[in-house]
Amino acid sequence: MSKAFLLEFLHDAMHSANPSETVKLLAAAQYSVASLGIMFANKIVLTTYDFPSFATLTMAQFATTCMLLSTAKWMGWIHFPDNDIRMFNKVFPLQLLFLVSTVFSLGGTKHINMPMFVMLRRFTILFTMVAEFCVAGIKPSSDIVGSVVLLCFGAMVAVTDFHASSFAVGMILVANLCQALSVVVSKMKMDVKEGLGPVGLLMYNSFYSMICFLPFFTYGSLHEEFQEALQHPGWKQPGFVALFIFSCLMASLLNFSILLCTKVNSALTTMVVGVIKNLVTTYLGMFVGNDYVFTWLNFTGLNISVVGSLVYTWLKHRESQSKRTAAATKLDSTEEVETMHGERLVETVIKKVSSVGSAMKLTQPL
């Protein structure tokens, strides 16, 4: 992929009012690849290498995102507004939702195996649906609601046969809620006039999240975790260092991809891409981290949830096709009505001109 093509794609995605289908597809594919990459990288770093502090990894990801975006802006590749004292209020409450979602999600990744992590993350779809209804007034169809209930039911069946701390499960559910709210609010923030756009939102989400989180590293348990992280033996292993850097880079790409996919598509489309990605993660995750214990009840719940995810994705696709067909039909009807009105107007004008001409002939002297 050439630099020119990449810059053209970013320009069209961030500034075009009606992005092409190619741009929408690439944005969705980018989100899927980045999400897969970071989930496996985080799991290996935190579990396989037993990195002691997910909070430290979070801070490293925030710092990497700010550094990459600032460098790209300095080189003229991207543009976003400069920081000022009002920027915090412009972004609020996204930076807090972003911070809680990232920290709690990484915490859940460390303490729960990949398939169960994916099952618990399924509830993000439910939370997004509720958030879109409450915040944006978007009411889903009964078929969509049924598919979401099915995938959540399968997730609950799988989780009931899994022994994990309620604290870890609670962390993931809180992360789900914050991500759902973040996706919906991000869409609203990017649609307003003179908005920040996906790059600006990502930059200041990361920057203010880092600033808000930094004081917690100066005392208490996070300070102790940070000291342990600095002394971790993995820093002497090239494999760990490479995965740690890869995790930070993928976090930057993932966060940007979520905002970009939401901008050019919709909040629920972003969730659909996440569902498809989770199909891969569910089954491959059984072999990553060495912490998955197979049971038939658990495996049955996994597959019920997968079926629900597939039904949900198919229904969203069908709904999208129906909306496009309805919009095209409405446009054709409007054009037909306008044409009829135009023809009637021409006929009326001709009749009036004819009548005026006849009257003038009658009034002319013989």
Short mmCIF file of C-alpha atoms in Angstrom, two decimals, residues 105-284:
data_model
loop_
_atom_site.label_atom_id
_atom_site.label_comp_id
_atom_site.label_asym_id
_atom_site.label_seq_id
_atom_site.Cartn_x
_atom_site.Cartn_y
_atom_site.Cartn_z
CA SER A 105 -10.56 -3.93 29.43
CA LEU A 106 -6.83 -4.59 29.90
CA GLY A 107 -7.47 -5.63 33.48
CA GLY A 108 -10.03 -8.17 32.29
CA THR A 109 -7.64 -9.44 29.61
CA LYS A 110 -5.05 -10.27 32.26
CA HIS A 111 -7.40 -12.22 34.54
CA ILE A 112 -9.73 -14.01 32.07
CA ASN A 113 -9.02 -16.37 29.16
CA MET A 114 -9.65 -15.17 25.62
CA PRO A 115 -12.92 -17.03 24.80
CA MET A 116 -14.53 -15.88 28.05
CA PHE A 117 -13.24 -12.36 27.52
CA VAL A 118 -14.90 -12.35 24.10
CA MET A 119 -18.13 -13.75 25.57
CA LEU A 120 -18.29 -11.00 28.15
CA ARG A 121 -17.47 -8.39 25.51
CA ARG A 122 -20.58 -9.56 23.62
CA PHE A 123 -22.63 -7.42 26.00
CA THR A 124 -21.12 -4.34 24.34
CA ILE A 125 -23.63 -4.85 21.52
CA LEU A 126 -26.52 -4.86 23.98
CA PHE A 127 -25.19 -1.75 25.72
CA THR A 128 -24.65 0.01 22.37
CA MET A 129 -28.21 -0.76 21.28
CA VAL A 130 -29.58 0.64 24.54
CA ALA A 131 -27.27 3.68 24.36
CA GLU A 132 -28.32 4.49 20.79
CA PHE A 133 -31.97 4.30 21.81
CA CYS A 134 -31.51 6.48 24.91
CA VAL A 135 -29.07 9.03 23.45
CA ALA A 136 -29.90 9.15 19.73
CA GLY A 137 -33.47 7.82 19.73
CA ILE A 138 -32.61 4.92 17.38
CA LYS A 139 -35.10 2.07 17.90
CA PRO A 140 -33.94 -1.38 16.73
CA SER A 141 -36.29 -3.87 15.06
CA SER A 142 -37.71 -6.84 16.95
CA ASP A 143 -35.50 -9.21 14.89
CA ILE A 144 -32.38 -7.31 15.94
CA VAL A 145 -33.45 -7.39 19.57
CA GLY A 146 -34.06 -11.13 19.34
CA SER A 147 -30.62 -11.83 17.86
CA VAL A 148 -28.95 -9.72 20.57
CA VAL A 149 -30.86 -11.63 23.25
CA LEU A 150 -29.71 -14.92 21.68
CA LEU A 151 -26.02 -13.99 21.59
CA CYS A 152 -26.17 -12.63 25.14
CA PHE A 153 -27.96 -15.81 26.32
CA GLY A 154 -25.18 -17.95 24.83
CA ALA A 155 -22.59 -15.77 26.52
CA MET A 156 -24.36 -16.17 29.87
CA VAL A 157 -24.48 -19.98 29.45
CA ALA A 158 -20.73 -20.04 28.72
CA VAL A 159 -19.88 -17.74 31.61
CA THR A 160 -21.91 -19.73 34.18
CA ASP A 161 -19.53 -22.67 33.66
CA PHE A 162 -16.46 -20.50 34.05
CA HIS A 163 -14.85 -19.79 37.39
CA ALA A 164 -13.58 -16.22 37.54
CA SER A 165 -13.53 -13.51 40.13
CA SER A 166 -16.58 -11.29 40.15
CA PHE A 167 -14.19 -8.33 40.20
CA ALA A 168 -12.69 -9.32 36.82
CA VAL A 169 -16.13 -9.92 35.30
CA GLY A 170 -17.31 -6.58 36.64
CA MET A 171 -14.30 -4.83 35.10
CA ILE A 172 -15.15 -6.15 31.64
CA LEU A 173 -18.84 -5.24 31.94
CA VAL A 174 -17.93 -1.69 32.99
CA ALA A 175 -15.51 -1.52 30.03
CA ASN A 176 -18.37 -2.66 27.75
CA LEU A 177 -20.67 0.06 29.02
CA CYS A 178 -18.04 2.78 28.63
CA GLN A 179 -17.12 1.64 25.12
CA ALA A 180 -20.77 1.60 24.04
CA LEU A 181 -21.32 5.12 25.35
CA SER A 182 -18.01 6.23 23.82
CA VAL A 183 -18.97 4.95 20.35
CA VAL A 184 -22.34 6.72 20.40
CA VAL A 185 -20.98 9.99 21.81
CA SER A 186 -18.02 9.93 19.38
CA LYS A 187 -20.43 9.81 16.46
CA MET A 188 -22.22 12.89 17.82
CA LYS A 189 -18.96 14.75 18.48
CA MET A 190 -17.68 14.12 14.96
CA ASP A 191 -20.94 15.22 13.33
CA VAL A 192 -21.05 18.68 14.89
CA LYS A 193 -19.88 21.69 12.92
CA GLU A 194 -16.17 22.44 13.33
CA GLY A 195 -15.77 19.16 15.20
CA LEU A 196 -12.46 17.59 16.07
CA GLY A 197 -12.80 14.70 13.65
CA PRO A 198 -11.52 11.19 14.41
CA VAL A 199 -7.86 12.24 14.66
CA GLY A 200 -8.53 15.12 17.04
CA LEU A 201 -10.81 13.02 19.21
CA LEU A 202 -8.22 10.25 19.43
CA MET A 203 -5.41 12.68 20.21
CA TYR A 204 -7.18 14.49 23.02
CA ASN A 205 -8.88 11.36 24.36
CA SER A 206 -5.45 9.81 24.80
CA PHE A 207 -3.79 12.99 26.07
CA TYR A 208 -6.38 13.85 28.71
CA SER A 209 -6.80 10.21 29.73
CA MET A 210 -3.04 10.05 30.32
CA ILE A 211 -3.11 13.28 32.32
CA CYS A 212 -6.04 12.11 34.46
CA PHE A 213 -4.47 8.68 35.06
CA LEU A 214 -0.91 9.83 35.77
CA PRO A 215 -1.43 10.99 39.40
CA PHE A 216 -2.52 7.47 40.45
CA PHE A 217 1.00 6.20 39.71
CA THR A 218 2.55 8.39 42.40
CA TYR A 219 1.22 6.41 45.38
CA GLY A 220 -0.55 3.24 46.45
CA SER A 221 -0.83 -0.05 44.59
CA LEU A 222 -0.36 1.44 41.12
CA HIS A 223 2.96 2.93 42.20
CA GLU A 224 4.07 -0.51 43.42
CA GLU A 225 2.89 -2.13 40.17
CA PHE A 226 4.82 0.42 38.16
CA GLN A 227 8.02 -0.35 40.06
CA GLU A 228 7.46 -4.09 39.47
CA ALA A 229 6.85 -3.42 35.77
CA LEU A 230 10.17 -1.56 35.46
CA GLN A 231 11.99 -4.52 37.01
CA HIS A 232 10.18 -7.17 34.97
CA PRO A 233 12.66 -9.71 33.53
CA GLY A 234 10.90 -9.63 30.16
CA TRP A 235 12.69 -6.39 29.25
CA LYS A 236 15.78 -8.52 28.62
CA GLN A 237 13.90 -10.71 26.12
CA PRO A 238 13.57 -9.41 22.53
CA GLY A 239 10.28 -11.27 22.03
CA PHE A 240 8.63 -9.52 24.97
CA VAL A 241 9.95 -6.10 23.96
CA ALA A 242 8.72 -6.58 20.39
CA LEU A 243 5.25 -7.64 21.58
CA PHE A 244 5.06 -4.74 24.05
CA ILE A 245 5.85 -2.23 21.29
CA PHE A 246 3.47 -4.00 18.91
CA SER A 247 0.72 -3.78 21.55
CA CYS A 248 1.25 -0.02 21.90
CA LEU A 249 1.21 0.50 18.13
CA MET A 250 -1.90 -1.64 17.68
CA ALA A 251 -3.65 0.27 20.47
CA SER A 252 -3.10 3.51 18.57
CA LEU A 253 -4.31 1.97 15.33
CA LEU A 254 -7.30 0.33 17.02
CA ASN A 255 -8.53 3.49 18.74
CA PHE A 256 -8.20 5.44 15.50
CA SER A 257 -9.92 2.64 13.57
CA ILE A 258 -12.91 2.59 15.95
CA LEU A 259 -13.45 6.34 15.53
CA LEU A 260 -12.87 6.21 11.76
CA CYS A 261 -15.18 3.22 11.24
CA THR A 262 -17.86 4.91 13.36
CA LYS A 263 -17.55 8.13 11.35
CA VAL A 264 -17.83 6.64 7.86
CA ASN A 265 -20.29 3.90 8.83
CA SER A 266 -22.34 3.86 12.07
CA ALA A 267 -21.99 2.85 15.70
CA LEU A 268 -23.75 -0.48 15.19
CA THR A 269 -21.77 -1.20 12.01
CA THR A 270 -18.64 -0.87 14.09
CA MET A 271 -20.11 -3.37 16.51
CA VAL A 272 -20.96 -5.75 13.63
CA VAL A 273 -17.32 -5.72 12.50
CA GLY A 274 -16.36 -6.43 16.10
CA VAL A 275 -18.71 -9.42 16.16
CA ILE A 276 -17.13 -10.93 13.04
CA LYS A 277 -13.68 -10.37 14.50
CA ASN A 278 -14.75 -12.06 17.71
CA LEU A 279 -15.62 -15.24 15.81
CA VAL A 280 -11.94 -15.66 15.04
CA THR A 281 -10.86 -14.65 18.53
CA THR A 282 -13.28 -17.06 20.22
CA TYR A 283 -11.81 -20.21 18.70
CA LEU A 284 -8.16 -19.19 18.29
#
